[in-house]
Amino acid sequence: MKLIRIGKTPLEVSRIALGCMRLSDNRDTALDTIKAALDGGINFFDHADIYGGGKREEVFAAIWDGNPGLRDRIVIQSKCGIRRAPQRFDFSYEYIVQSVDGSLSRLKTDYLDILLLHRPDTLVEPEEVARAFDHLKQVGKVRFFGVSNHMASQIQFLQKWLSQPLVANQLQFSVVHTHLIDEGIVMNRSDYPEPTRGEGTLEFCRMQDITIQAWSPLAGGIVSGKPLETPDERIEETAALVARMAEEKGVSQTAIVVAWLLRHPARIQPIIGTTNPARIAGACQADDVELTREEWYSLFIAGRGESLP
Ligand SMILES: NC(=O)c1ccc[n+]([C@@H]2O[C@H](COP(=O)([O-])OP(=O)(O)OC[C@H]3O[C@@H](n4cnc5c(N)ncnc54)[C@H](OP(=O)(O)O)[C@@H]3O)[C@@H](O)[C@H]2O)c1
């Protein structure tokens, strides 16, 4: 598996990562998933304090048994900031520090390689985030920091107060969820409704050396073999094109969907969420797939359901 550097950090990681949100509660099943990822060359694991109410981090810790030295060979990222019952976002000093302590204890590790702020908290006091990050860095509990679901202006706003650089931004991104690219193509046209107010987030992250991580990169499998519950022409046509390309190249359909993200020069890191060992192996085939410009654009056009302007 080829490696990418996260932001300007010294972290050289697999360009495909495993998302742990859907890991099984069953220890052996979860271990099968994690081992399939390691076998495929994946060394980067994405968590959040809220996944399974903490159970996903807990079950992940089973990987340490019988694997001395493994901690130094893998990169663990977790997130904080979403709270439930009652629902709110919380970037307070106390909550960030408390959340990291919880993650470390469930993961049975002394440090997180990366901590992401999960979703923008409009009540954020950036000085508090700065204080929390400085503290966590100083005591060695977190090595690097980033954000998730943040647009360019929100990153700039936070960074003004932080002494720690934001090194990653995790965003929803797949061949059928293309707003980050679309907004750069349809700007200044009155015949398109604004799909998002991303404000050039893709370009901003590239300029600032902030690694873009794609969440739900497989779009839940709907264009790589999972039957649709209700008919949808755009999805069906994209799935047909993915299937045809997979056949031509002799790789899995999942590999084509992942390769579409990898082909973008932004060096996007797909955070695949499949728990199925065969599908993980199929996704890792993407590392060897080179899509041409023509192939990439044909998938993009199918995925957005509209030809280029
Ligand atoms: N930052 C955020 O706000 C945020 C939000 C959501 C997720 N995430 C991160 O992103 C990761 C991935 O997210 P995700 O799991 O939603 O995305 P995903 O990788 O697009 O989808 C994975 C899901 O799709 C299913 N799937 C994939 N291919 C399939 C196929 N051919 N047939 C049937 N089912 C198929 C998988 O089932 P199997 O397990 O059976 O393969 C699994 O349930 C998460 O683990 C998490 O780390 C972050």
Tab-separated table of C-alpha atoms and ligand atoms in Angstrom:
chain	number	residue	atom	x	y	z
A	1	MET	CA	0.000	0.000	0.000
A	2	LYS	CA	1.385	3.391	-0.964
A	3	LEU	CA	1.791	5.894	1.841
A	4	ILE	CA	0.738	9.512	2.199
A	5	ARG	CA	1.899	12.115	4.673
A	6	ILE	CA	-0.764	13.572	6.949
A	7	GLY	CA	-0.589	17.359	6.645
A	8	LYS	CA	2.952	18.522	7.367
A	9	THR	CA	3.367	15.937	10.136
A	10	PRO	CA	5.978	13.175	10.045
A	11	LEU	CA	3.115	10.632	9.949
A	12	GLU	CA	3.475	8.471	6.834
A	13	VAL	CA	0.292	6.402	6.630
A	14	SER	CA	-1.548	4.087	4.283
A	15	ARG	CA	-3.497	6.139	1.763
A	16	ILE	CA	-6.586	4.047	2.548
A	17	ALA	CA	-7.771	3.999	6.166
A	18	LEU	CA	-10.227	1.818	8.052
A	19	GLY	CA	-13.179	3.574	9.684
A	20	CYS	CA	-14.178	1.783	12.870
A	21	MET	CA	-17.720	3.152	13.272
A	22	ARG	CA	-19.336	-0.138	12.258
A	23	LEU	CA	-16.980	-2.628	13.952
A	24	SER	CA	-18.848	-5.554	15.441
A	25	ASP	CA	-19.437	-5.746	19.191
A	26	ASN	CA	-18.271	-9.315	18.882
A	27	ARG	CA	-14.546	-9.455	19.632
A	28	ASP	CA	-13.651	-12.144	17.083
A	29	THR	CA	-15.676	-10.586	14.281
A	30	ALA	CA	-14.149	-7.173	14.985
A	31	LEU	CA	-10.667	-8.719	15.009
A	32	ASP	CA	-11.321	-10.326	11.611
A	33	THR	CA	-12.140	-6.873	10.225
A	34	ILE	CA	-9.081	-5.192	11.723
A	35	LYS	CA	-6.763	-8.013	10.650
A	36	ALA	CA	-8.100	-7.871	7.085
A	37	ALA	CA	-7.201	-4.182	7.069
A	38	LEU	CA	-3.696	-4.823	8.394
A	39	ASP	CA	-3.238	-7.622	5.816
A	40	GLY	CA	-4.275	-5.198	3.072
A	41	GLY	CA	-1.559	-2.753	4.160
A	42	ILE	CA	-3.814	-0.382	6.111
A	43	ASN	CA	-2.098	1.148	9.145
A	44	PHE	CA	-4.545	3.984	9.883
A	45	PHE	CA	-7.670	3.529	12.012
A	46	ASP	CA	-10.391	6.136	12.471
A	47	HIS	CA	-12.529	6.225	15.620
A	48	ALA	CA	-14.798	8.626	17.515
A	49	ASP	CA	-15.749	8.714	21.161
A	50	ILE	CA	-19.414	8.261	20.196
A	51	TYR	CA	-19.143	5.260	17.869
A	52	GLY	CA	-21.330	2.608	19.433
A	53	GLY	CA	-21.417	4.753	22.567
A	54	GLY	CA	-17.713	3.961	23.078
A	55	LYS	CA	-18.012	0.243	22.290
A	56	ARG	CA	-16.091	0.460	19.009
A	57	GLU	CA	-13.000	1.857	20.733
A	58	GLU	CA	-13.372	-0.759	23.442
A	59	VAL	CA	-13.554	-3.729	21.067
A	60	PHE	CA	-10.638	-2.340	19.012
A	61	ALA	CA	-8.357	-2.717	22.052
A	62	ALA	CA	-8.542	-6.514	21.602
A	63	ILE	CA	-5.981	-6.046	18.821
A	64	TRP	CA	-3.194	-5.483	21.373
A	65	ASP	CA	-3.451	-9.057	22.729
A	66	GLY	CA	-0.553	-11.082	21.382
A	67	ASN	CA	0.693	-8.190	19.226
A	68	PRO	CA	3.537	-6.534	21.132
A	69	GLY	CA	4.917	-3.520	19.324
A	70	LEU	CA	1.802	-3.082	17.193
A	71	ARG	CA	0.908	0.280	18.737
A	72	ASP	CA	4.025	1.897	17.267
A	73	ARG	CA	3.240	0.543	13.821
A	74	ILE	CA	-0.310	1.858	13.496
A	75	VAL	CA	-1.876	5.287	13.595
A	76	ILE	CA	-5.004	5.862	15.670
A	77	GLN	CA	-7.271	8.829	15.171
A	78	SER	CA	-10.333	9.612	17.260
A	79	LYS	CA	-12.844	12.460	17.407
A	80	CYS	CA	-14.749	14.398	20.006
A	81	GLY	CA	-17.301	17.163	20.185
A	82	ILE	CA	-20.658	15.490	19.548
A	83	ARG	CA	-22.730	14.837	22.654
A	84	ARG	CA	-26.039	13.068	22.944
A	85	ALA	CA	-29.011	13.194	25.328
A	86	PRO	CA	-29.470	16.064	25.101
A	87	GLN	CA	-28.044	16.541	21.638
A	88	ARG	CA	-25.353	19.237	21.392
A	89	PHE	CA	-21.870	19.973	20.120
A	90	ASP	CA	-19.281	20.737	22.767
A	91	PHE	CA	-15.783	22.119	22.150
A	92	SER	CA	-15.275	23.225	25.749
A	93	TYR	CA	-11.889	22.651	27.396
A	94	GLU	CA	-13.374	20.263	29.944
A	95	TYR	CA	-15.209	18.177	27.397
A	96	ILE	CA	-12.306	17.850	24.948
A	97	VAL	CA	-9.934	16.738	27.714
A	98	GLN	CA	-12.494	14.410	29.269
A	99	SER	CA	-13.344	12.866	25.915
A	100	VAL	CA	-9.687	12.111	25.126
A	101	ASP	CA	-9.232	10.463	28.521
A	102	GLY	CA	-12.270	8.288	27.776
A	103	SER	CA	-10.971	7.289	24.347
A	104	LEU	CA	-7.501	6.450	25.705
A	105	SER	CA	-8.927	4.280	28.434
A	106	ARG	CA	-11.280	2.399	26.061
A	107	LEU	CA	-8.580	1.979	23.399
A	108	LYS	CA	-6.074	0.890	26.075
A	109	THR	CA	-3.386	3.168	24.737
A	110	ASP	CA	-1.400	6.101	26.123
A	111	TYR	CA	-1.821	8.424	23.163
A	112	LEU	CA	-3.907	9.277	20.124
A	113	ASP	CA	-1.933	10.052	17.007
A	114	ILE	CA	-4.617	12.470	15.840
A	115	LEU	CA	-7.656	14.036	17.492
A	116	LEU	CA	-10.369	15.574	15.290
A	117	LEU	CA	-13.125	17.975	16.327
A	118	HIS	CA	-16.119	16.060	14.982
A	119	ARG	CA	-18.596	18.754	13.840
A	120	PRO	CA	-18.361	22.549	14.089
A	121	ASP	CA	-19.652	23.883	17.433
A	122	THR	CA	-21.025	27.368	16.939
A	123	LEU	CA	-20.655	28.041	20.669
A	124	VAL	CA	-16.927	27.363	20.395
A	125	GLU	CA	-14.586	29.568	22.418
A	126	PRO	CA	-11.426	29.099	20.358
A	127	GLU	CA	-9.169	30.043	23.272
A	128	GLU	CA	-10.538	27.005	25.133
A	129	VAL	CA	-9.796	24.696	22.214
A	130	ALA	CA	-6.281	26.143	22.071
A	131	ARG	CA	-5.814	25.505	25.789
A	132	ALA	CA	-7.149	21.950	25.510
A	133	PHE	CA	-4.937	21.126	22.503
A	134	ASP	CA	-1.819	22.621	24.145
A	135	HIS	CA	-2.485	20.645	27.315
A	136	LEU	CA	-3.090	17.357	25.464
A	137	LYS	CA	0.038	17.852	23.377
A	138	GLN	CA	2.143	18.804	26.384
A	139	VAL	CA	1.158	15.755	28.445
A	140	GLY	CA	1.681	13.493	25.424
A	141	LYS	CA	-1.918	12.312	25.110
A	142	VAL	CA	-2.413	13.605	21.535
A	143	ARG	CA	0.265	14.076	18.888
A	144	PHE	CA	-1.638	16.024	16.194
A	145	PHE	CA	-4.986	17.758	15.753
A	146	GLY	CA	-7.557	18.248	13.032
A	147	VAL	CA	-11.221	18.796	12.293
A	148	SER	CA	-14.126	17.100	10.571
A	149	ASN	CA	-17.044	18.566	8.604
A	150	HIS	CA	-15.474	22.041	8.743
A	151	MET	CA	-15.463	24.491	5.856
A	152	ALA	CA	-12.518	26.692	4.942
A	153	SER	CA	-13.617	29.747	6.937
A	154	GLN	CA	-14.259	27.670	10.060
A	155	ILE	CA	-10.762	26.194	9.834
A	156	GLN	CA	-9.197	29.623	9.363
A	157	PHE	CA	-11.205	30.941	12.302
A	158	LEU	CA	-10.033	28.171	14.661
A	159	GLN	CA	-6.450	28.241	13.425
A	160	LYS	CA	-6.156	31.942	14.328
A	161	TRP	CA	-6.156	30.943	18.013
A	162	LEU	CA	-4.394	27.580	17.875
A	163	SER	CA	-0.691	27.057	18.278
A	164	GLN	CA	-1.127	23.485	17.028
A	165	PRO	CA	-1.600	23.236	13.246
A	166	LEU	CA	-4.801	21.580	11.998
A	167	VAL	CA	-3.530	18.679	9.909
A	168	ALA	CA	-6.694	16.959	8.612
A	169	ASN	CA	-10.304	17.666	7.693
A	170	GLN	CA	-12.684	14.701	7.388
A	171	LEU	CA	-15.606	15.289	5.010
A	172	GLN	CA	-18.303	13.258	3.308
A	173	PHE	CA	-16.982	12.512	-0.167
A	174	SER	CA	-17.632	9.804	-2.734
A	175	VAL	CA	-18.361	9.393	-6.429
A	176	VAL	CA	-22.047	10.025	-5.674
A	177	HIS	CA	-21.442	12.745	-3.063
A	178	THR	CA	-19.390	15.281	-4.965
A	179	HIS	CA	-20.345	18.687	-3.516
A	180	LEU	CA	-16.736	19.565	-2.681
A	181	ILE	CA	-15.879	19.374	-6.370
A	182	ASP	CA	-19.228	20.517	-7.754
A	183	GLU	CA	-19.098	23.874	-6.088
A	184	GLY	CA	-15.900	24.665	-7.955
A	185	ILE	CA	-17.541	23.782	-11.249
A	186	VAL	CA	-20.930	25.465	-10.939
A	187	MET	CA	-19.774	28.683	-9.253
A	188	ASN	CA	-21.175	31.867	-10.727
A	189	ARG	CA	-24.015	30.148	-12.579
A	190	SER	CA	-27.588	31.170	-11.917
A	191	ASP	CA	-29.065	27.968	-13.349
A	192	TYR	CA	-27.675	25.832	-10.486
A	193	PRO	CA	-28.936	25.919	-6.923
A	194	GLU	CA	-26.006	26.110	-4.510
A	195	PRO	CA	-25.360	22.499	-3.400
A	196	THR	CA	-23.331	23.591	-0.357
A	197	ARG	CA	-21.517	26.616	0.992
A	198	GLY	CA	-18.184	24.904	1.098
A	199	GLU	CA	-16.313	28.075	0.184
A	200	GLY	CA	-13.495	26.367	-1.657
A	201	THR	CA	-12.771	23.945	1.181
A	202	LEU	CA	-11.048	21.481	-1.143
A	203	GLU	CA	-8.656	24.099	-2.512
A	204	PHE	CA	-8.142	25.665	0.905
A	205	CYS	CA	-7.129	22.332	2.450
A	206	ARG	CA	-4.728	21.686	-0.426
A	207	MET	CA	-3.136	25.110	-0.050
A	208	GLN	CA	-2.753	24.704	3.704
A	209	ASP	CA	-1.450	21.100	3.557
A	210	ILE	CA	-4.494	19.835	5.432
A	211	THR	CA	-5.179	16.210	4.517
A	212	ILE	CA	-8.717	15.644	3.279
A	213	GLN	CA	-10.183	12.415	4.580
A	214	ALA	CA	-13.291	11.077	2.827
A	215	TRP	CA	-16.004	9.637	5.052
A	216	SER	CA	-18.596	7.263	3.586
A	217	PRO	CA	-16.272	6.841	0.574
A	218	LEU	CA	-18.118	3.695	-0.558
A	219	ALA	CA	-21.488	5.469	-0.337
A	220	GLY	CA	-22.658	2.487	1.685
A	221	GLY	CA	-22.032	0.156	-1.277
A	222	ILE	CA	-24.884	1.438	-3.478
A	223	VAL	CA	-22.688	1.830	-6.549
A	224	SER	CA	-20.525	-1.240	-5.922
A	225	GLY	CA	-22.931	-4.131	-5.604
A	226	LYS	CA	-25.436	-3.385	-2.867
A	227	PRO	CA	-28.993	-3.636	-4.222
A	228	LEU	CA	-30.996	-0.397	-4.081
A	229	GLU	CA	-34.131	-0.276	-1.949
A	230	THR	CA	-35.817	2.204	-4.297
A	231	PRO	CA	-34.975	2.761	-7.970
A	232	ASP	CA	-32.665	5.704	-8.693
A	233	GLU	CA	-31.470	6.329	-12.231
A	234	ARG	CA	-28.349	8.317	-11.273
A	235	ILE	CA	-27.167	5.647	-8.847
A	236	GLU	CA	-28.026	2.774	-11.197
A	237	GLU	CA	-26.107	4.351	-14.075
A	238	THR	CA	-23.104	5.025	-11.867
A	239	ALA	CA	-23.211	1.457	-10.549
A	240	ALA	CA	-23.339	0.112	-14.101
A	241	LEU	CA	-20.286	2.160	-15.075
A	242	VAL	CA	-18.413	1.070	-11.933
A	243	ALA	CA	-19.242	-2.581	-12.726
A	244	ARG	CA	-18.045	-2.203	-16.313
A	245	MET	CA	-14.741	-0.615	-15.283
A	246	ALA	CA	-14.178	-3.235	-12.600
A	247	GLU	CA	-14.702	-5.978	-15.166
A	248	GLU	CA	-12.320	-4.323	-17.665
A	249	LYS	CA	-9.590	-3.857	-15.073
A	250	GLY	CA	-10.104	-7.189	-13.324
A	251	VAL	CA	-10.633	-5.632	-9.902
A	252	SER	CA	-13.521	-5.379	-7.450
A	253	GLN	CA	-16.243	-2.756	-7.863
A	254	THR	CA	-15.262	-1.395	-4.466
A	255	ALA	CA	-11.748	-0.799	-5.832
A	256	ILE	CA	-13.107	1.448	-8.603
A	257	VAL	CA	-15.087	3.550	-6.144
A	258	VAL	CA	-12.026	3.978	-3.910
A	259	ALA	CA	-9.706	4.565	-6.888
A	260	TRP	CA	-11.934	7.445	-7.984
A	261	LEU	CA	-11.075	9.278	-4.766
A	262	LEU	CA	-7.391	8.302	-4.880
A	263	ARG	CA	-7.031	9.617	-8.454
A	264	HIS	CA	-7.744	13.177	-7.323
A	265	PRO	CA	-4.470	15.091	-6.906
A	266	ALA	CA	-5.642	16.432	-3.524
A	267	ARG	CA	-4.305	13.137	-2.077
A	268	ILE	CA	-7.625	12.315	-0.440
A	269	GLN	CA	-7.541	9.548	2.162
A	270	PRO	CA	-10.686	7.364	1.934
A	271	ILE	CA	-11.844	6.140	5.362
A	272	ILE	CA	-13.567	2.913	4.311
A	273	GLY	CA	-16.283	1.675	6.641
A	274	THR	CA	-16.811	-1.873	5.423
A	275	THR	CA	-16.422	-4.559	8.083
A	276	ASN	CA	-16.344	-7.370	5.541
A	277	PRO	CA	-12.807	-8.824	5.122
A	278	ALA	CA	-13.307	-9.658	1.427
A	279	ARG	CA	-14.583	-6.138	0.715
A	280	ILE	CA	-11.626	-4.657	2.599
A	281	ALA	CA	-9.272	-6.685	0.386
A	282	GLY	CA	-11.281	-5.506	-2.634
A	283	ALA	CA	-10.957	-1.874	-1.535
A	284	CYS	CA	-7.189	-2.251	-1.118
A	285	GLN	CA	-6.920	-3.293	-4.787
A	286	ALA	CA	-7.572	0.400	-5.509
A	287	ASP	CA	-3.958	1.099	-4.609
A	288	ASP	CA	-2.956	-0.442	-7.955
A	289	VAL	CA	-5.734	1.035	-10.093
A	290	GLU	CA	-4.846	4.030	-12.248
A	291	LEU	CA	-7.913	5.777	-13.635
A	292	THR	CA	-7.367	7.880	-16.732
A	293	ARG	CA	-8.682	11.454	-16.860
A	294	GLU	CA	-11.449	10.206	-19.200
A	295	GLU	CA	-12.438	7.388	-16.827
A	296	TRP	CA	-12.375	9.721	-13.813
A	297	TYR	CA	-14.578	12.318	-15.481
A	298	SER	CA	-17.030	9.719	-16.785
A	299	LEU	CA	-17.524	8.465	-13.224
A	300	PHE	CA	-17.832	12.023	-11.935
A	301	ILE	CA	-20.480	12.890	-14.521
A	302	ALA	CA	-22.431	9.704	-13.786
A	303	GLY	CA	-22.135	10.256	-10.032
A	304	ARG	CA	-23.329	13.858	-10.111
A	305	GLY	CA	-26.079	12.847	-12.550
A	306	GLU	CA	-25.413	15.689	-14.930
A	307	SER	CA	-23.003	16.470	-17.719
A	308	LEU	CA	-20.358	19.159	-17.244
A	309	PRO	CA	-21.305	22.796	-17.779
B	1	LIG	N1	-16.608	12.491	10.404
B	1	LIG	C1	-17.868	12.142	10.299
B	1	LIG	O1	-18.801	12.935	10.530
B	1	LIG	C2	-18.176	10.736	9.883
B	1	LIG	C3	-19.496	10.345	9.570
B	1	LIG	C4	-19.708	9.023	9.180
B	1	LIG	C5	-18.629	8.132	9.093
B	1	LIG	N2	-17.364	8.538	9.412
B	1	LIG	C6	-16.191	7.640	9.285
B	1	LIG	O2	-16.184	7.119	7.967
B	1	LIG	C7	-16.135	5.685	8.014
B	1	LIG	C8	-16.870	5.114	6.829
B	1	LIG	O3	-18.217	5.514	6.865
B	1	LIG	P1	-19.376	4.569	6.366
B	1	LIG	O4	-19.268	3.232	7.006
B	1	LIG	O5	-20.627	5.337	6.509
B	1	LIG	O6	-19.045	4.505	4.831
B	1	LIG	P2	-18.850	3.485	3.648
B	1	LIG	O7	-17.487	2.943	3.679
B	1	LIG	O8	-19.279	4.270	2.471
B	1	LIG	O9	-19.944	2.346	3.869
B	1	LIG	C9	-19.724	1.196	4.619
B	1	LIG	C10	-21.038	0.457	4.711
B	1	LIG	O10	-21.463	0.088	3.402
B	1	LIG	C11	-21.648	-1.328	3.328
B	1	LIG	N3	-21.195	-1.788	2.020
B	1	LIG	C12	-20.142	-1.360	1.304
B	1	LIG	N4	-20.074	-1.998	0.123
B	1	LIG	C13	-21.107	-2.867	0.099
B	1	LIG	C14	-21.582	-3.803	-0.863
B	1	LIG	N5	-20.958	-3.980	-2.037
B	1	LIG	N6	-22.681	-4.535	-0.556
B	1	LIG	C15	-23.317	-4.375	0.626
B	1	LIG	N7	-22.914	-3.500	1.570
B	1	LIG	C16	-21.828	-2.740	1.312
B	1	LIG	C17	-20.798	-1.885	4.438
B	1	LIG	O11	-21.305	-3.135	4.827
B	1	LIG	P3	-20.248	-4.334	5.167
B	1	LIG	O12	-19.640	-3.965	6.465
B	1	LIG	O13	-21.126	-5.528	5.228
B	1	LIG	O14	-19.271	-4.376	4.048
B	1	LIG	C18	-20.949	-0.826	5.510
B	1	LIG	O15	-22.183	-0.998	6.190
B	1	LIG	C19	-16.746	5.339	9.375
B	1	LIG	O16	-16.328	4.072	9.838
B	1	LIG	C20	-16.218	6.457	10.237
B	1	LIG	O17	-14.900	6.141	10.641
B	1	LIG	C21	-17.135	9.830	9.797
